[in-house]
Short mmCIF file of C-alpha atoms and ligand atoms in Angstrom, two decimals:
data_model
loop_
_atom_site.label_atom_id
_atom_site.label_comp_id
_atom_site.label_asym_id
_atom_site.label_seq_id
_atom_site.Cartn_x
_atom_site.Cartn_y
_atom_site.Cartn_z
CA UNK A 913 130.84 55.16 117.51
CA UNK A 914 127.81 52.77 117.97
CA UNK A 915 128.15 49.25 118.56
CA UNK A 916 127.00 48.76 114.90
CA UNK A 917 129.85 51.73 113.42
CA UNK A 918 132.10 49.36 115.34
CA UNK A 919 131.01 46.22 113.54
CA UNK A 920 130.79 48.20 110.46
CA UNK A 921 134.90 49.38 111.02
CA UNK A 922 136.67 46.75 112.71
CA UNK A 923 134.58 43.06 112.83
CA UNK A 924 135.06 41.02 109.67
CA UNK A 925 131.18 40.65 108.08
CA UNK A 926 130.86 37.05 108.30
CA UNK A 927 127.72 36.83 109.34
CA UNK A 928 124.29 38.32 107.77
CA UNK A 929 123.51 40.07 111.52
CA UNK A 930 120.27 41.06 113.04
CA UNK A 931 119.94 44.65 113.76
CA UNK A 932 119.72 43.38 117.40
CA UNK A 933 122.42 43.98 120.26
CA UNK A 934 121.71 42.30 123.44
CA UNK A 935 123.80 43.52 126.72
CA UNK A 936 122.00 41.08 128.82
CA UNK A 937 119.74 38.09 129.68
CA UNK A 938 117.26 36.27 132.21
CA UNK A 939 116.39 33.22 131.83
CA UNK A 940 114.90 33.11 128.05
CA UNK A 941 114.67 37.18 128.16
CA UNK A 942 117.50 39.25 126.37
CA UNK A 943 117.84 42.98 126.60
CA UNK A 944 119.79 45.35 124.35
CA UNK A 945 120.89 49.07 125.69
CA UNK A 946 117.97 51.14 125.19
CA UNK A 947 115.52 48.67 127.09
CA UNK A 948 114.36 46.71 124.30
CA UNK A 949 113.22 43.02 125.51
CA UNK A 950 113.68 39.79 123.46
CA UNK A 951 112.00 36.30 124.22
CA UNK A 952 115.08 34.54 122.73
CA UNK A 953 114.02 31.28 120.90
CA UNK A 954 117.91 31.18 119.40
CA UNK A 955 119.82 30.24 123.03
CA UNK A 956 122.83 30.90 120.84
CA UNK A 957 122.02 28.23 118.79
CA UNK A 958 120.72 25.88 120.65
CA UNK A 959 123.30 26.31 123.08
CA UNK A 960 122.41 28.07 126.08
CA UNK A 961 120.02 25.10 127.62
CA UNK A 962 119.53 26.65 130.91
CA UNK A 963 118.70 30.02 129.82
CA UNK A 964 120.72 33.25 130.90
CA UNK A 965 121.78 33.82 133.98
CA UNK A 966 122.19 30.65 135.35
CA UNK A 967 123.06 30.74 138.97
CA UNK A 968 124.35 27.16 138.93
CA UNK A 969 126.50 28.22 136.08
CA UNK A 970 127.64 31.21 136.81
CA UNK A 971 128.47 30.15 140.52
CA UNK A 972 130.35 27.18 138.90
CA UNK A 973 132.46 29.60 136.84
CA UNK A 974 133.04 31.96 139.02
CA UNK A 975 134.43 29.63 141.52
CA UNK A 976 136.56 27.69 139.47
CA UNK A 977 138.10 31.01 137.88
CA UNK A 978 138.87 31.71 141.32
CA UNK A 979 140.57 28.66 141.95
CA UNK A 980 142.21 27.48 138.48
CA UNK A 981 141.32 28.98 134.81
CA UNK A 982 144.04 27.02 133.23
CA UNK A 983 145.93 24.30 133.17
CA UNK A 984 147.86 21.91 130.49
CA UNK A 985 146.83 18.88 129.14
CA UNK A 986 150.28 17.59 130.29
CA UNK A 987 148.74 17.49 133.72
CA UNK A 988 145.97 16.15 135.28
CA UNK A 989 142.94 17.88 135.47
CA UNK A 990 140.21 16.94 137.72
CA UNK A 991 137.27 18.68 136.39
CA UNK A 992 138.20 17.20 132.72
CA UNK A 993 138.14 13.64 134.21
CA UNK A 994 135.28 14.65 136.30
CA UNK A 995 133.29 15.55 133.01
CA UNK A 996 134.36 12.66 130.77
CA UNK A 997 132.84 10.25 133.63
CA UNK A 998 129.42 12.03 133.64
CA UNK A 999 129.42 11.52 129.59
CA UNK A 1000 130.08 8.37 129.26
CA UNK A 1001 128.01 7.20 132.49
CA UNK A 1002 125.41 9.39 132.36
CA UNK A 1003 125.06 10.84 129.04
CA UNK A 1004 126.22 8.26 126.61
CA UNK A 1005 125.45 4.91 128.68
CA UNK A 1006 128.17 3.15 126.18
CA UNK A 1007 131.91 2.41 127.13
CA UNK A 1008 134.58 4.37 125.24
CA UNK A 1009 136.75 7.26 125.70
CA UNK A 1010 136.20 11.21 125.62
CA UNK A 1011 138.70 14.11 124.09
CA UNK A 1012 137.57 18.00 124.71
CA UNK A 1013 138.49 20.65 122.23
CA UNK A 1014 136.67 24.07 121.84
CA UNK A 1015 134.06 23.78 119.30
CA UNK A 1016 132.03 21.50 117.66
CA UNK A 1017 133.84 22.28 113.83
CA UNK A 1018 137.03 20.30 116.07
CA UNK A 1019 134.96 18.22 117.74
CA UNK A 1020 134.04 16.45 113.82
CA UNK A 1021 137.72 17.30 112.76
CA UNK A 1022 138.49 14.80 115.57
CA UNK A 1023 136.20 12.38 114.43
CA UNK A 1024 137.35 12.34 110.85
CA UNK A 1025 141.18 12.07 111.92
CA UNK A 1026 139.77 8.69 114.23
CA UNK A 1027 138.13 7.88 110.77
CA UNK A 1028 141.44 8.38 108.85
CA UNK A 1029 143.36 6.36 111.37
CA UNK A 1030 140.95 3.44 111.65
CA UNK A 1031 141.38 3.31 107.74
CA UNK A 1032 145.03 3.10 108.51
CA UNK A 1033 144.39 0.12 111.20
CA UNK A 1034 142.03 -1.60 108.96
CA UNK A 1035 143.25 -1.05 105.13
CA UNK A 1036 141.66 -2.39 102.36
CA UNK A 1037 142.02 -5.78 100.99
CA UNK A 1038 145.10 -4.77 98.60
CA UNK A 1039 146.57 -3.04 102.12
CA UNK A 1040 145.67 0.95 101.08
CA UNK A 1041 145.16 2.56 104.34
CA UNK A 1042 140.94 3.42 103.80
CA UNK A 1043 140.38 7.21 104.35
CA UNK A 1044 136.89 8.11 102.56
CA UNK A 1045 134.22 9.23 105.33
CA UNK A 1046 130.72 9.44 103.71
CA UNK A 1047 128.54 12.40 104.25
CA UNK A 1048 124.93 13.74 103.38
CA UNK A 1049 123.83 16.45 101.39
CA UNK A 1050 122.45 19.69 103.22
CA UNK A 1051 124.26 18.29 106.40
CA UNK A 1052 126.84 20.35 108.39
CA UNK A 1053 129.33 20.01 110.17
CA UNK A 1054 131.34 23.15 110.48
CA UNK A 1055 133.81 25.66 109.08
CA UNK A 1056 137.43 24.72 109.74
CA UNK A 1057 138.94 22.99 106.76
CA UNK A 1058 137.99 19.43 107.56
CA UNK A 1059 134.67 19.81 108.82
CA UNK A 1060 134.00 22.38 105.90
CA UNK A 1061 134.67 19.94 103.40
CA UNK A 1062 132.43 17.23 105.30
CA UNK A 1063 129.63 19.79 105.18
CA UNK A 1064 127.11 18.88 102.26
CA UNK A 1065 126.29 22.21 101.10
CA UNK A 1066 127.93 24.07 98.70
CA UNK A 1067 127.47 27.44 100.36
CA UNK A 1068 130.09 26.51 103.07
CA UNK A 1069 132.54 25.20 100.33
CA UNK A 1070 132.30 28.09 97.87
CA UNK A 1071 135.99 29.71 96.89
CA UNK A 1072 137.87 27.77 99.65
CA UNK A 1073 138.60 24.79 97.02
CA UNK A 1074 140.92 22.35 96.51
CA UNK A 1075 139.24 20.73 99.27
CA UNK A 1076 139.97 18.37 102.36
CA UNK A 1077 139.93 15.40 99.70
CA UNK A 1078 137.89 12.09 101.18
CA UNK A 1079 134.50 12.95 101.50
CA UNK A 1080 131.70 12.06 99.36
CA UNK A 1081 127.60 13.37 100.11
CA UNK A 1082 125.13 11.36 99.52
CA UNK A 1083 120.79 11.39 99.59
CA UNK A 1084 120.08 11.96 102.91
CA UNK A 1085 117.55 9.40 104.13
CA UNK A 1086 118.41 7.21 100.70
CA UNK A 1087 119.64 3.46 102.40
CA UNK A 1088 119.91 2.16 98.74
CA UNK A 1089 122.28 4.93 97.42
CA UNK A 1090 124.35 4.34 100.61
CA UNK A 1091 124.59 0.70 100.30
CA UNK A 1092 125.36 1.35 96.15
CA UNK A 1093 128.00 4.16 97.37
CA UNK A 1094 130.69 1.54 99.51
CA UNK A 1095 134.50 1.72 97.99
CA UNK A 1096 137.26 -0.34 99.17
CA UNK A 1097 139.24 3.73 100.58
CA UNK A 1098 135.80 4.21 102.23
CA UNK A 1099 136.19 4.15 105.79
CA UNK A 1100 133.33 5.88 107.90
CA UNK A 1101 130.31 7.25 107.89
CA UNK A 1102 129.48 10.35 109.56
CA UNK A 1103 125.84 12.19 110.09
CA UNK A 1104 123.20 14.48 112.16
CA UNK A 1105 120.29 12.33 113.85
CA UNK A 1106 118.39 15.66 112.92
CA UNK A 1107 120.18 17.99 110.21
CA UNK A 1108 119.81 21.01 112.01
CA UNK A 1109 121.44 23.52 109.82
CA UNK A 1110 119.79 21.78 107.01
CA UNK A 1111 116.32 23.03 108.37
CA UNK A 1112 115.47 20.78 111.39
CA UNK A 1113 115.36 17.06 108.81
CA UNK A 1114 115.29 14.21 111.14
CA UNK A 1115 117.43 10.75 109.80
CA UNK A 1116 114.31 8.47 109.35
CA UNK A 1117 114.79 5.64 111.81
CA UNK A 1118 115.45 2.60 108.56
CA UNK A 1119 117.35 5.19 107.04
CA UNK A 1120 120.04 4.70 110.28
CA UNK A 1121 119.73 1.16 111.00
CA UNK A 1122 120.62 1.09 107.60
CA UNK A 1123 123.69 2.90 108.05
CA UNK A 1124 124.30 1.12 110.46
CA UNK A 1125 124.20 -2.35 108.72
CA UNK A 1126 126.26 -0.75 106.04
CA UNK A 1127 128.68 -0.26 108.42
CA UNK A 1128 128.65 -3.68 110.14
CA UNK A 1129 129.28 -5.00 106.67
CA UNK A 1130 132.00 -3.16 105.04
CA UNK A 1131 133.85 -2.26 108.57
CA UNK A 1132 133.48 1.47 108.48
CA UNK A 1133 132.65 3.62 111.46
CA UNK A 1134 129.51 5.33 112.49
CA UNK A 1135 130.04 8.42 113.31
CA UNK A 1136 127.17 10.76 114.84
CA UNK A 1137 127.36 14.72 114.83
CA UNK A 1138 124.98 15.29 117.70
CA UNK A 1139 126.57 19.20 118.32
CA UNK A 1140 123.02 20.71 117.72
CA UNK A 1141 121.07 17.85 118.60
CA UNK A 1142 122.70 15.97 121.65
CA UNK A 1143 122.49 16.59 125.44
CA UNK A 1144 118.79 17.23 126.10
CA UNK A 1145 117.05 19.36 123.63
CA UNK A 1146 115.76 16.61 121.70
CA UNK A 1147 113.98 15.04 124.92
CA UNK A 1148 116.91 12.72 125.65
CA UNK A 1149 121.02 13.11 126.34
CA UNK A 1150 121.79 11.07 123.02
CA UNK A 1151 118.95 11.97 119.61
CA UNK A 1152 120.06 8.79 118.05
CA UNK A 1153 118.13 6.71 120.61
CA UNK A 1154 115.33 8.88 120.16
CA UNK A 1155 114.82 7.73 116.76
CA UNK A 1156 116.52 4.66 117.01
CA UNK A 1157 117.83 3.16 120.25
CA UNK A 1158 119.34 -0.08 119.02
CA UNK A 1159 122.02 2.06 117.19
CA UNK A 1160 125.33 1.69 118.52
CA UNK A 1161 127.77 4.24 117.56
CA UNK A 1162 131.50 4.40 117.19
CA UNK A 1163 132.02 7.92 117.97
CA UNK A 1164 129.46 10.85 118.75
CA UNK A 1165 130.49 14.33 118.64
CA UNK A 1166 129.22 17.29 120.87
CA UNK A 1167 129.44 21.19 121.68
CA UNK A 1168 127.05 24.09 121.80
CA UNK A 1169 124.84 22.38 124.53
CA UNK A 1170 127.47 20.87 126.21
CA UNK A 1171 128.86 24.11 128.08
CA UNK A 1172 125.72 26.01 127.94
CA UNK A 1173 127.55 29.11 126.59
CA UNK A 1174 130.82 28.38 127.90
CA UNK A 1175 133.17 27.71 124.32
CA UNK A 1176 133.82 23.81 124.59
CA UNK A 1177 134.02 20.84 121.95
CA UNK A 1178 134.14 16.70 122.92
CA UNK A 1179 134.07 13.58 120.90
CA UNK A 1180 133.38 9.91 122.54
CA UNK A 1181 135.01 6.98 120.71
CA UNK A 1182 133.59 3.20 121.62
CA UNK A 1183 136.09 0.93 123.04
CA UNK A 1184 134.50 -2.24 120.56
CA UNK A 1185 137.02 -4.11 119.22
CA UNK A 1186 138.39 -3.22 115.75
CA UNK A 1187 140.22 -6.69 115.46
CA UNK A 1188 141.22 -10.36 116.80
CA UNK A 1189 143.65 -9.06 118.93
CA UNK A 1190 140.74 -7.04 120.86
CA UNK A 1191 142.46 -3.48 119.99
CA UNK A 1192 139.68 -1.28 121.51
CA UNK A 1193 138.68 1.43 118.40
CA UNK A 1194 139.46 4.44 121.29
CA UNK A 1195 143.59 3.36 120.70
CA UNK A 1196 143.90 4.40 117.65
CA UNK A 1197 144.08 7.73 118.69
CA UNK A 1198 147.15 6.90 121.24
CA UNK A 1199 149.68 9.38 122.92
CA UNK A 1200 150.50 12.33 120.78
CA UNK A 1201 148.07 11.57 117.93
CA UNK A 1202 145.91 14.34 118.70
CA UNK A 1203 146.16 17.56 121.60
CA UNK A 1204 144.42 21.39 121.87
CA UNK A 1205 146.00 23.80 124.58
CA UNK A 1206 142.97 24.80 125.93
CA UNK A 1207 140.67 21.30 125.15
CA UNK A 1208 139.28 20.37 128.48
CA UNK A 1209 140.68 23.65 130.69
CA UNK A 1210 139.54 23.56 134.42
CA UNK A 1211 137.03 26.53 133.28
CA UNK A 1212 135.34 24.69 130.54
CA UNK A 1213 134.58 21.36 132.21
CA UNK A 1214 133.42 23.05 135.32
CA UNK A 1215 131.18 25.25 133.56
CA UNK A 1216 129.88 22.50 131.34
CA UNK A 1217 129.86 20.35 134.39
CA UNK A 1218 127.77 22.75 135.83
CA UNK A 1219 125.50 22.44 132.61
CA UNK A 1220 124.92 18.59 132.58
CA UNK A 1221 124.47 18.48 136.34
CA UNK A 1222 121.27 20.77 136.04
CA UNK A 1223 120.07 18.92 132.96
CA UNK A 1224 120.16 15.42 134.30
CA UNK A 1225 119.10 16.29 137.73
CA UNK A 1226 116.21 18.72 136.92
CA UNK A 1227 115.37 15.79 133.66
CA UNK A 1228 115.11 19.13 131.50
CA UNK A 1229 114.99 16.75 128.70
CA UNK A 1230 111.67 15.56 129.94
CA UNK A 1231 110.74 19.20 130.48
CA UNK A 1232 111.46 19.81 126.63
CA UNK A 1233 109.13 17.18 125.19
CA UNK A 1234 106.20 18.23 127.75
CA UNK A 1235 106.55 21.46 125.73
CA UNK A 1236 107.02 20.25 122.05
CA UNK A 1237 103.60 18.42 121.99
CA UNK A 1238 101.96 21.94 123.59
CA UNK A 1239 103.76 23.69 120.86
CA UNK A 1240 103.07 21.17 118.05
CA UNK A 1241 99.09 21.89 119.46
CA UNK A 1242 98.92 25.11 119.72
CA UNK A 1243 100.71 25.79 115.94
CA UNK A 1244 98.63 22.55 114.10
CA UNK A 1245 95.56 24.19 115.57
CA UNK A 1246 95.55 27.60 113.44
CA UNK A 1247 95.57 25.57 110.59
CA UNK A 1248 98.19 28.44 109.17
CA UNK A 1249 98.61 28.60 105.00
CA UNK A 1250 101.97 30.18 105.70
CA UNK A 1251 103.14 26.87 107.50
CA UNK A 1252 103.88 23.52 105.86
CA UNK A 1253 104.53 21.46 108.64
CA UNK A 1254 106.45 21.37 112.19
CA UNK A 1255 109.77 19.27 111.81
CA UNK A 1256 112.06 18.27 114.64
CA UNK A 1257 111.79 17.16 118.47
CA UNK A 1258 111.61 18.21 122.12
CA UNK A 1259 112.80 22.11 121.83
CA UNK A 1260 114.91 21.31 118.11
CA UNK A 1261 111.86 22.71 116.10
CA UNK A 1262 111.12 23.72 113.24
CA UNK A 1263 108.80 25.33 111.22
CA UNK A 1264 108.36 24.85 107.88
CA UNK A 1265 107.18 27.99 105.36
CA UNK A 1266 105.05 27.81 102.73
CA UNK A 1267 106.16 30.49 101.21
CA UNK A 1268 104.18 31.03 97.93
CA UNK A 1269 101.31 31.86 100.43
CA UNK A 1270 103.25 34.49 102.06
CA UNK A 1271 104.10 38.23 100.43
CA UNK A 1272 108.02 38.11 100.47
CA UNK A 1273 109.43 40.79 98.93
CA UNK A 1274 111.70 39.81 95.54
CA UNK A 1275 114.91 38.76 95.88
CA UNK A 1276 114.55 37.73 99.42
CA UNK A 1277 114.87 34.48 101.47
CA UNK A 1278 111.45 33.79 103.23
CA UNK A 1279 113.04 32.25 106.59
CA UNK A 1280 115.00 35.36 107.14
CA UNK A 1281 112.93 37.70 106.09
CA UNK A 1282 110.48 36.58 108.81
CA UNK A 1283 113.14 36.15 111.22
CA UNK A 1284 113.93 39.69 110.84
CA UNK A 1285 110.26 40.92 111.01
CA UNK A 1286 110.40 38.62 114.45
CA UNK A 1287 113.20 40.21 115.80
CA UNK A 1288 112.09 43.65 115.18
CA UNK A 1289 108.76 42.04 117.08
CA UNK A 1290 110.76 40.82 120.09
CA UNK A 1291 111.00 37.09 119.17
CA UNK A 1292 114.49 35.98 118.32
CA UNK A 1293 113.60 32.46 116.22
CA UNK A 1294 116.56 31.84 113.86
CA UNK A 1295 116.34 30.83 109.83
CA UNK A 1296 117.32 27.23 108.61
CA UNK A 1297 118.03 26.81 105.05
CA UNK A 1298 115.16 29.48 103.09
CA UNK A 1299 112.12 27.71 104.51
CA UNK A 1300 112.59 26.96 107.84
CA UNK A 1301 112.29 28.92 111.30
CA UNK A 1302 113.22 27.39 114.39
CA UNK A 1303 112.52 27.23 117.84
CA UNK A 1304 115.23 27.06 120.16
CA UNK A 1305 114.00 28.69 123.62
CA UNK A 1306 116.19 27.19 126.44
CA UNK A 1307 114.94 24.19 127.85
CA UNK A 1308 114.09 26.27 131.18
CA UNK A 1309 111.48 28.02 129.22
CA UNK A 1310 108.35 28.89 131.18
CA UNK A 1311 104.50 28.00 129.69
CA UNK A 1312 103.81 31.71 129.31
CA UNK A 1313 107.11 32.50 127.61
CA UNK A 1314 106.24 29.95 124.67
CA UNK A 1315 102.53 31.20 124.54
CA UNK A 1316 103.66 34.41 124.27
CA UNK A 1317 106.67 33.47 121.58
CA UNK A 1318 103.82 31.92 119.66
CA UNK A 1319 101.54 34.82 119.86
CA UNK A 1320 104.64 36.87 118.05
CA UNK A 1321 105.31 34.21 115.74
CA UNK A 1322 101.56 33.87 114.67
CA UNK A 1323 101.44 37.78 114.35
CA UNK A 1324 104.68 38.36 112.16
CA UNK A 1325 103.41 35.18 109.55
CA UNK A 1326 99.78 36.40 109.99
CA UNK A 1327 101.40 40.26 108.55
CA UNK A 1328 103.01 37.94 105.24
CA UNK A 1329 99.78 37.18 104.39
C1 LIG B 478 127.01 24.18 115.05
C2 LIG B 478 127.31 22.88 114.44
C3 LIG B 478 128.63 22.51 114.12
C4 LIG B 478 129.80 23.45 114.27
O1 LIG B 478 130.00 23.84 115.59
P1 LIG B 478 130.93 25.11 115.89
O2 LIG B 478 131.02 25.15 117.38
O3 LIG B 478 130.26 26.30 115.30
O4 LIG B 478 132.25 24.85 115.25
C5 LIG B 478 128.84 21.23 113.62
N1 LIG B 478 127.83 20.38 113.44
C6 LIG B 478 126.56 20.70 113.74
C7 LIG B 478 125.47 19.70 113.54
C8 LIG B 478 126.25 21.96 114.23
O5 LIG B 478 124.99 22.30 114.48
#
């Protein structure tokens, strides 16, 4: 049987695949069995910063495997402390505290259970424990239960009702809605500096200092999904400060970048005070409150050790906004009728489709329907929402690479016309 019989037989259809099957990978190059060569612009997502390959990854996993995969949580583990001290020092620049799970969809389950016990700490005025977390529309957030009903689009929700109750979405980038929207059960607010799902849609800088006022106001927690967005792609190792660096957060969720391709999840929490007694917000989450068996394993944190250590010390993030204004040159200057704009920052771009200039056949979403004609070119870009194709290369990306993506990308739109 072929790897696609295989799929076909035995791997639930979750996802709408790509006819492509990679068995390996260079830097930003991918190769499938027959020979066939990819420039991939996907990185898994916007996961795989440093490329493929990676010696200072794969040294750092192979090493530690040698030495200890796995430990429990009910000990000490030395990479795990290791790592929470680089993200809080290095990354985050903000006191608090840092748990590791395995995905980002935990990573925002985390941050809603902080939001639910906060709401306990701090109840309303009649003394209801608060437990509503506001959301946006065409945010998201991920697929387990909790994170599935903090999602704002419908598509993720679809058949798996009654819902996580608690959440409400509102207008994305909509500060009078949002202050209109507080209850006395609301307790936190959570959002993307840059939907990324939601087709690269970047919070407009008033838009979150007036979340965040909302929140100063009616005591509710800002919470910031930063699992597509944080840890360098965005030309800086938090995207809120990008847009708007006076924000101060009281948790921030991570993943995809954070282990470079190695499965890991973290949330921060602030240590501000939630109260006169000067209760720091990280204890509400005390002993036995929350746990995952393999959240923070020696493997994980020295791989994504590995991953932050070559970020910060080679300033990739610098690296990735050298090459979004050459990008953001080279695609303004063919002045394309397919393209409605270029949306996003550093290497979290995307490209907007005008699609009644393009020939798409009936029935057919225009994002993936180029992303499929890429593919079959050799460019691995990835859909967002039906307008929307992004960019993603890793951050390692050479000049030629992108000139060359953008030759394929320019070729497949030039074909719709
Ligand atoms: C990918 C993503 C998630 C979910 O992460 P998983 O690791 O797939 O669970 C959540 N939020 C945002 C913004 C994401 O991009």
């Amino acid at each position: 049987m072929t790897t696609a019989e295989k799929f076909a037989k035995y791997v639930l259809p979750t996802y709408a695949q790509f006819a492509v099957a990679p068995v390996g990978g260079q830097g930003t190059l991918l190769w499938d069995a027959e020979g066939n060569r990819y420039l991939d612009f996907c990185s898994g997502l916007a996961t795989c910063t440093l490329g493929h390959g990676s010696n200072a990854l794969s040294k750092a996993v192979t090493k530690q495997a040698a030495e200890l995969i796995h430990c429990s949580n009910l000990y000490q583990i030395n990479k795990q402390a290791e790592l929470a001290e680089c993200l809080v020092e290095e990354c985050l620049q903000l006191p608090g505290k840092v748990f590791f799970g395995n995905s980002g969809a935990e990573s925002n389950d985390g941050l809603i259970k902080l939001a639910r016990r906060f709401g306990h700490a701090r109840p309303d005025q009649n003394g209801n424990a608060r437990y509503e977390v506001l959301t946006f529309k065409n945010s998201f957030h991920g697929r387990t239960l909790g994170s599935l009903a903090a999602t704002g689009q419908a598509k993720v929700q679809e058949g798996f009702d009654p819902l996580l109750p608690g959440f409400r979405h509102l207008e994305f980038n909509d500060p009078d809605e949002l202050a209109a929207a507080i209850r006395p059960e609301t307790a936190a607010i959570l959002l993307e500096p840059i939907q990324g799902e939601g087709g690269i849609r970047l919070a407009e800088r008033d838009f979150l200092l007036a979340v965040q006022r909302v929140c100063k106001e009616n005591d509710l927690l800002l919470l910031l999904d930063e699992i597509q967005c944080g840890l360098g792609r965005v030309g800086g190792m938090t995207c809120w400060r990008r847009i708007a660096p006076e924000l101060k957060p009281d948790g921030v969720s991570w993943a995809k970048a954070l282990g470079g391709g190695f499965p890991i999840g973290s949330f921060w929490i602030s240590e501000r005070t939630i109260d006169d007694d000067a209760t720091p917000l990280f204890s509400v989450l005390g002993p036995g409150s929350h746990g995952s068996t393999y959240g923070g394993n020696p493997l994980a944190c020295a791989a994504a050790l590995a991953v932050l250590r070559e970020v910060l010390d080679n300033d990739l993030p610098h690296r990735a906004l050298d090459l979004e204004v050459h990008i953001r040159q080279e695609i303004s200057s063919w002045n394309h009728p397919g393209i409605t704009e270029v949306r996003g920052m550093g290497l979290l771009l995307g490209i907007g489709l005008r699609a009644t200039n393009l020939n798409i056949p009936d029935g057919v979403v225009p994002s993936l329907h180029l992303s499929r004609n890429l593919a079959a070119a050799g460019l691995l870009a990835p859909p967002a929402g039906g307008d929307t194709i992004r960019l993603l290369p890793p951050l390692t990306v050479s000049d030629s690479e992108v000139k060359e993506a953008l030759e394929v990308f320019k070729a497949g739109l030039d074909a719709l016309l």
